[in-house]
Short mmCIF file of N, CA and C in Angstrom, two decimals:
data_model
loop_
_atom_site.label_atom_id
_atom_site.label_comp_id
_atom_site.label_asym_id
_atom_site.label_seq_id
_atom_site.Cartn_x
_atom_site.Cartn_y
_atom_site.Cartn_z
N MET A 28 -11.84 -28.73 14.55
CA MET A 28 -12.73 -29.80 14.96
C MET A 28 -12.90 -30.77 13.79
N LYS A 29 -12.73 -32.05 14.06
CA LYS A 29 -12.94 -33.07 13.04
C LYS A 29 -14.44 -33.21 12.77
N LYS A 30 -14.77 -33.61 11.57
CA LYS A 30 -16.18 -33.79 11.23
C LYS A 30 -16.88 -34.74 12.18
N GLN A 31 -16.22 -35.83 12.56
CA GLN A 31 -16.86 -36.81 13.44
C GLN A 31 -17.04 -36.30 14.86
N ASP A 32 -16.37 -35.20 15.24
CA ASP A 32 -16.51 -34.63 16.58
C ASP A 32 -17.66 -33.62 16.67
N ASN A 33 -18.32 -33.34 15.56
CA ASN A 33 -19.39 -32.35 15.53
C ASN A 33 -20.67 -32.97 16.09
N PRO A 34 -21.12 -32.53 17.31
CA PRO A 34 -22.31 -33.16 17.91
C PRO A 34 -23.58 -32.95 17.10
N GLU A 35 -23.65 -31.89 16.29
CA GLU A 35 -24.86 -31.65 15.50
C GLU A 35 -25.07 -32.72 14.43
N MET A 36 -24.03 -33.46 14.12
CA MET A 36 -24.16 -34.48 13.09
C MET A 36 -24.59 -35.84 13.66
N HIS A 37 -24.80 -35.91 14.96
CA HIS A 37 -25.32 -37.15 15.55
C HIS A 37 -26.77 -37.30 15.10
N VAL A 38 -27.11 -38.45 14.57
CA VAL A 38 -28.44 -38.65 13.99
C VAL A 38 -29.55 -38.33 14.98
N ASP A 39 -29.37 -38.63 16.27
CA ASP A 39 -30.41 -38.33 17.25
C ASP A 39 -30.54 -36.84 17.51
N LEU A 40 -29.49 -36.06 17.23
CA LEU A 40 -29.55 -34.62 17.46
C LEU A 40 -30.00 -33.86 16.22
N MET A 41 -30.08 -34.54 15.10
CA MET A 41 -30.52 -33.89 13.87
C MET A 41 -32.02 -33.60 13.88
N PHE A 42 -32.75 -34.29 14.77
CA PHE A 42 -34.19 -34.14 14.85
C PHE A 42 -34.55 -33.74 16.27
N PRO A 43 -34.71 -32.44 16.53
CA PRO A 43 -34.92 -31.95 17.89
C PRO A 43 -36.11 -32.59 18.60
N SER A 44 -35.98 -32.69 19.91
CA SER A 44 -37.03 -33.26 20.74
C SER A 44 -37.17 -32.43 22.00
N MET A 45 -38.36 -32.41 22.56
CA MET A 45 -38.57 -31.70 23.83
C MET A 45 -38.17 -32.57 25.02
N TYR A 46 -37.78 -33.82 24.75
CA TYR A 46 -37.40 -34.75 25.80
C TYR A 46 -35.91 -35.07 25.69
N LEU A 47 -35.28 -35.28 26.83
CA LEU A 47 -33.87 -35.63 26.87
C LEU A 47 -33.64 -37.00 26.25
N ARG A 48 -32.53 -37.13 25.52
CA ARG A 48 -32.09 -38.39 24.95
C ARG A 48 -30.62 -38.57 25.31
N ALA A 49 -30.14 -39.78 25.29
CA ALA A 49 -28.75 -40.07 25.66
C ALA A 49 -27.77 -39.22 24.85
N ALA A 50 -28.06 -38.99 23.59
CA ALA A 50 -27.16 -38.21 22.72
C ALA A 50 -27.00 -36.77 23.20
N ASP A 51 -27.97 -36.24 23.93
CA ASP A 51 -27.89 -34.86 24.43
C ASP A 51 -26.72 -34.67 25.39
N PHE A 52 -26.23 -35.73 25.98
CA PHE A 52 -25.20 -35.63 27.01
C PHE A 52 -23.78 -35.71 26.46
N GLU A 53 -23.63 -35.98 25.18
CA GLU A 53 -22.32 -36.06 24.53
C GLU A 53 -21.35 -36.95 25.32
N GLY A 54 -21.86 -38.05 25.86
CA GLY A 54 -21.03 -39.03 26.53
C GLY A 54 -20.67 -38.72 27.98
N LYS A 55 -21.17 -37.62 28.53
CA LYS A 55 -20.80 -37.22 29.90
C LYS A 55 -22.02 -37.12 30.79
N PRO A 56 -21.90 -37.53 32.07
CA PRO A 56 -23.01 -37.35 33.01
C PRO A 56 -23.22 -35.87 33.31
N VAL A 57 -24.47 -35.51 33.62
CA VAL A 57 -24.82 -34.13 33.93
C VAL A 57 -25.69 -34.12 35.18
N THR A 58 -25.36 -33.23 36.11
CA THR A 58 -26.17 -33.08 37.33
C THR A 58 -27.17 -31.96 37.13
N LEU A 59 -28.44 -32.26 37.39
CA LEU A 59 -29.55 -31.33 37.16
C LEU A 59 -30.44 -31.28 38.39
N THR A 60 -31.25 -30.24 38.47
CA THR A 60 -32.15 -30.03 39.60
C THR A 60 -33.59 -30.28 39.15
N VAL A 61 -34.31 -31.08 39.92
CA VAL A 61 -35.72 -31.38 39.61
C VAL A 61 -36.56 -30.13 39.91
N ARG A 62 -37.32 -29.68 38.92
CA ARG A 62 -38.24 -28.56 39.10
C ARG A 62 -39.62 -29.07 39.48
N GLU A 63 -40.08 -30.10 38.75
CA GLU A 63 -41.45 -30.59 38.94
C GLU A 63 -41.56 -32.01 38.41
N VAL A 64 -42.47 -32.78 38.99
CA VAL A 64 -42.82 -34.11 38.49
C VAL A 64 -44.30 -34.06 38.13
N HIS A 65 -44.62 -34.45 36.91
CA HIS A 65 -46.03 -34.45 36.49
C HIS A 65 -46.29 -35.62 35.55
N ARG A 66 -47.57 -35.91 35.34
CA ARG A 66 -47.99 -36.96 34.40
C ARG A 66 -48.46 -36.30 33.12
N ASP A 67 -48.20 -37.00 32.01
CA ASP A 67 -48.64 -36.48 30.72
C ASP A 67 -48.86 -37.66 29.78
N ASN A 68 -49.67 -37.44 28.77
CA ASN A 68 -49.89 -38.44 27.72
C ASN A 68 -48.86 -38.21 26.62
N LEU A 69 -48.11 -39.26 26.31
CA LEU A 69 -47.12 -39.19 25.23
C LEU A 69 -47.60 -40.01 24.05
N ARG A 70 -47.31 -39.50 22.87
CA ARG A 70 -47.68 -40.22 21.65
C ARG A 70 -46.60 -41.26 21.35
N LEU A 71 -47.03 -42.47 21.07
CA LEU A 71 -46.12 -43.56 20.73
C LEU A 71 -45.83 -43.56 19.24
N ALA A 72 -44.77 -44.24 18.85
CA ALA A 72 -44.40 -44.31 17.44
C ALA A 72 -45.51 -44.92 16.58
N ASN A 73 -46.32 -45.80 17.17
CA ASN A 73 -47.41 -46.43 16.41
C ASN A 73 -48.68 -45.57 16.37
N GLY A 74 -48.60 -44.35 16.93
CA GLY A 74 -49.75 -43.45 16.91
C GLY A 74 -50.60 -43.48 18.17
N GLY A 75 -50.41 -44.51 19.00
CA GLY A 75 -51.16 -44.59 20.24
C GLY A 75 -50.64 -43.61 21.27
N LYS A 76 -51.25 -43.62 22.44
CA LYS A 76 -50.81 -42.75 23.53
C LYS A 76 -50.59 -43.58 24.78
N THR A 77 -49.69 -43.10 25.63
CA THR A 77 -49.44 -43.75 26.91
C THR A 77 -49.19 -42.67 27.95
N GLU A 78 -49.61 -42.93 29.17
CA GLU A 78 -49.39 -41.97 30.24
C GLU A 78 -48.05 -42.26 30.91
N LYS A 79 -47.23 -41.21 31.06
CA LYS A 79 -45.91 -41.34 31.66
C LYS A 79 -45.70 -40.22 32.68
N TYR A 80 -44.80 -40.47 33.63
CA TYR A 80 -44.35 -39.43 34.54
C TYR A 80 -43.15 -38.74 33.92
N ILE A 81 -43.12 -37.43 34.07
CA ILE A 81 -42.10 -36.61 33.42
C ILE A 81 -41.50 -35.65 34.44
N LEU A 82 -40.17 -35.49 34.37
CA LEU A 82 -39.49 -34.50 35.21
C LEU A 82 -39.23 -33.25 34.39
N SER A 83 -39.59 -32.10 34.93
CA SER A 83 -39.13 -30.81 34.41
C SER A 83 -37.89 -30.49 35.22
N LEU A 84 -36.89 -29.91 34.54
CA LEU A 84 -35.61 -29.66 35.18
C LEU A 84 -35.27 -28.18 35.13
N VAL A 85 -34.57 -27.69 36.14
CA VAL A 85 -34.25 -26.26 36.24
C VAL A 85 -33.30 -25.82 35.13
N GLU A 86 -32.26 -26.61 34.85
CA GLU A 86 -31.17 -26.18 33.99
C GLU A 86 -31.42 -26.35 32.49
N THR A 87 -32.53 -26.96 32.11
CA THR A 87 -32.82 -27.18 30.69
C THR A 87 -34.32 -27.10 30.43
N ASP A 88 -34.67 -26.73 29.21
CA ASP A 88 -36.08 -26.74 28.81
C ASP A 88 -36.55 -28.14 28.43
N LYS A 89 -35.60 -29.05 28.17
CA LYS A 89 -35.98 -30.41 27.83
C LYS A 89 -36.44 -31.14 29.09
N MET A 90 -37.39 -32.05 28.89
CA MET A 90 -37.93 -32.82 30.00
C MET A 90 -37.39 -34.24 29.95
N PHE A 91 -37.45 -34.92 31.11
CA PHE A 91 -36.96 -36.29 31.24
C PHE A 91 -38.13 -37.22 31.50
N VAL A 92 -38.39 -38.11 30.55
CA VAL A 92 -39.47 -39.09 30.69
C VAL A 92 -38.98 -40.22 31.59
N LEU A 93 -39.71 -40.46 32.67
CA LEU A 93 -39.31 -41.50 33.61
C LEU A 93 -39.80 -42.87 33.17
N ASN A 94 -38.95 -43.84 33.32
CA ASN A 94 -39.39 -45.23 33.25
C ASN A 94 -39.32 -45.77 34.68
N LYS A 95 -39.79 -46.98 34.88
CA LYS A 95 -39.84 -47.53 36.22
C LYS A 95 -38.45 -47.64 36.85
N THR A 96 -37.47 -48.07 36.07
CA THR A 96 -36.10 -48.21 36.58
C THR A 96 -35.56 -46.88 37.08
N ASN A 97 -35.67 -45.82 36.26
CA ASN A 97 -35.12 -44.53 36.66
C ASN A 97 -35.90 -43.91 37.81
N ALA A 98 -37.21 -44.10 37.86
CA ALA A 98 -37.99 -43.58 38.99
C ALA A 98 -37.53 -44.24 40.29
N LYS A 99 -37.31 -45.56 40.25
CA LYS A 99 -36.84 -46.26 41.45
C LYS A 99 -35.43 -45.83 41.83
N LEU A 100 -34.58 -45.57 40.84
CA LEU A 100 -33.22 -45.10 41.13
C LEU A 100 -33.24 -43.72 41.78
N ILE A 101 -34.11 -42.83 41.30
CA ILE A 101 -34.22 -41.50 41.92
C ILE A 101 -34.67 -41.65 43.37
N ALA A 102 -35.71 -42.44 43.59
CA ALA A 102 -36.21 -42.65 44.95
C ALA A 102 -35.10 -43.20 45.86
N LYS A 103 -34.32 -44.13 45.34
CA LYS A 103 -33.23 -44.73 46.11
C LYS A 103 -32.15 -43.70 46.43
N HIS A 104 -31.69 -42.96 45.42
CA HIS A 104 -30.61 -42.00 45.62
C HIS A 104 -31.03 -40.83 46.52
N LEU A 105 -32.29 -40.44 46.43
CA LEU A 105 -32.77 -39.32 47.25
C LEU A 105 -33.29 -39.79 48.62
N HIS A 106 -33.39 -41.11 48.81
CA HIS A 106 -33.99 -41.66 50.03
C HIS A 106 -35.38 -41.08 50.24
N GLU A 107 -36.11 -40.96 49.10
CA GLU A 107 -37.44 -40.36 49.13
C GLU A 107 -38.33 -41.06 48.10
N PRO A 108 -39.25 -41.93 48.56
CA PRO A 108 -40.11 -42.65 47.63
C PRO A 108 -41.25 -41.82 47.04
N LYS A 109 -41.54 -40.66 47.62
CA LYS A 109 -42.66 -39.84 47.14
C LYS A 109 -42.15 -38.76 46.18
N ALA A 110 -42.53 -38.91 44.91
CA ALA A 110 -42.06 -37.99 43.87
C ALA A 110 -42.49 -36.55 44.13
N ILE A 111 -43.56 -36.35 44.86
CA ILE A 111 -44.01 -34.99 45.17
C ILE A 111 -42.95 -34.22 45.96
N ASN A 112 -42.04 -34.96 46.61
CA ASN A 112 -40.97 -34.34 47.40
C ASN A 112 -39.65 -34.20 46.65
N TRP A 113 -39.60 -34.55 45.38
CA TRP A 113 -38.35 -34.49 44.61
C TRP A 113 -37.97 -33.09 44.14
N PRO A 114 -38.91 -32.15 43.89
CA PRO A 114 -38.49 -30.83 43.41
C PRO A 114 -37.45 -30.20 44.34
N GLY A 115 -36.42 -29.63 43.70
CA GLY A 115 -35.31 -29.03 44.42
C GLY A 115 -34.14 -29.97 44.60
N ALA A 116 -34.36 -31.28 44.40
CA ALA A 116 -33.29 -32.26 44.56
C ALA A 116 -32.43 -32.31 43.31
N LYS A 117 -31.17 -32.63 43.51
CA LYS A 117 -30.22 -32.78 42.41
C LYS A 117 -30.08 -34.26 42.08
N ILE A 118 -30.08 -34.55 40.78
CA ILE A 118 -29.85 -35.91 40.30
C ILE A 118 -28.82 -35.83 39.17
N THR A 119 -28.08 -36.90 38.99
CA THR A 119 -27.14 -36.96 37.87
C THR A 119 -27.68 -37.94 36.85
N LEU A 120 -27.79 -37.47 35.61
CA LEU A 120 -28.23 -38.30 34.50
C LEU A 120 -27.01 -38.67 33.68
N SER A 121 -26.91 -39.94 33.33
CA SER A 121 -25.73 -40.44 32.64
C SER A 121 -26.13 -41.21 31.39
N PRO A 122 -25.48 -40.92 30.26
CA PRO A 122 -25.78 -41.70 29.06
C PRO A 122 -25.18 -43.10 29.20
N GLU A 123 -25.97 -44.11 28.89
CA GLU A 123 -25.55 -45.50 29.02
C GLU A 123 -26.08 -46.27 27.81
N THR A 124 -25.84 -47.55 27.80
CA THR A 124 -26.52 -48.44 26.85
C THR A 124 -27.29 -49.46 27.67
N CYS A 125 -28.46 -49.80 27.22
CA CYS A 125 -29.35 -50.73 27.92
C CYS A 125 -29.94 -51.69 26.90
N GLU A 126 -30.38 -52.84 27.38
CA GLU A 126 -31.06 -53.76 26.49
C GLU A 126 -32.55 -53.40 26.46
N ALA A 127 -33.06 -53.24 25.26
CA ALA A 127 -34.49 -52.96 25.08
C ALA A 127 -34.94 -53.63 23.78
N PHE A 128 -36.02 -54.34 23.87
CA PHE A 128 -36.60 -54.99 22.69
C PHE A 128 -35.57 -55.90 22.01
N GLY A 129 -34.73 -56.56 22.82
CA GLY A 129 -33.78 -57.53 22.30
C GLY A 129 -32.50 -56.97 21.70
N GLU A 130 -32.27 -55.66 21.85
CA GLU A 130 -31.02 -55.10 21.33
C GLU A 130 -30.48 -54.05 22.30
N MET A 131 -29.20 -53.76 22.17
CA MET A 131 -28.57 -52.73 23.00
C MET A 131 -28.83 -51.37 22.36
N VAL A 132 -29.36 -50.44 23.16
CA VAL A 132 -29.72 -49.12 22.66
C VAL A 132 -29.22 -48.05 23.63
N PRO A 133 -29.03 -46.82 23.15
CA PRO A 133 -28.65 -45.73 24.05
C PRO A 133 -29.81 -45.44 25.01
N CYS A 134 -29.46 -45.15 26.26
CA CYS A 134 -30.48 -44.80 27.25
C CYS A 134 -29.87 -43.85 28.26
N ILE A 135 -30.68 -43.39 29.18
CA ILE A 135 -30.23 -42.51 30.25
C ILE A 135 -30.49 -43.22 31.56
N ARG A 136 -29.51 -43.21 32.45
CA ARG A 136 -29.67 -43.78 33.78
C ARG A 136 -29.40 -42.71 34.83
N VAL A 137 -30.06 -42.87 35.96
CA VAL A 137 -29.91 -41.94 37.07
C VAL A 137 -28.81 -42.44 37.99
N LYS A 138 -27.93 -41.54 38.39
CA LYS A 138 -26.86 -41.84 39.33
C LYS A 138 -27.04 -40.93 40.54
N ALA A 139 -26.34 -41.24 41.62
CA ALA A 139 -26.35 -40.33 42.77
C ALA A 139 -25.74 -39.02 42.31
N ALA A 140 -26.30 -37.90 42.75
CA ALA A 140 -25.82 -36.59 42.30
C ALA A 140 -24.37 -36.39 42.70
N THR A 141 -23.60 -35.88 41.75
CA THR A 141 -22.21 -35.53 42.04
C THR A 141 -22.20 -34.10 42.58
N ARG A 142 -21.39 -33.86 43.52
CA ARG A 142 -21.34 -32.52 44.14
C ARG A 142 -20.31 -31.65 43.50
#
C-alpha cells in the first residue's frame, strides 16, 4: 500500500467523530438502514449550540446529521415526508463536494438506495 492510499492519514480521519463525514466513505457510496430519527443539540465551532435532526443507522455507530437538503432528499427517495416513518428504510449516502460559505467543501449527499 502506498502512503497516500492509507485512509488513516486523511486529515479528517485523524480526529475521530461520532458523526459521519465525507472522508468516512473513502470515495464510495454506502447504503445504510435508518434506525431512528431524533433531535439533539450540537455544539458549534464557535461554542454555541444548535438543534439538529440526526439519523442513527443500523450498520454503524456513527450518526448522520441532517441538513435541510438531505432531509428533503430522503423524503423524496422514500416517498415519505414524515421522518417518523423512516426507520427501517435504506438510503445511500455518497461523498460529494458542495459549495458552503463561498468555497467547495466535502459533504455527504443522499441518493436513492442501491439494491
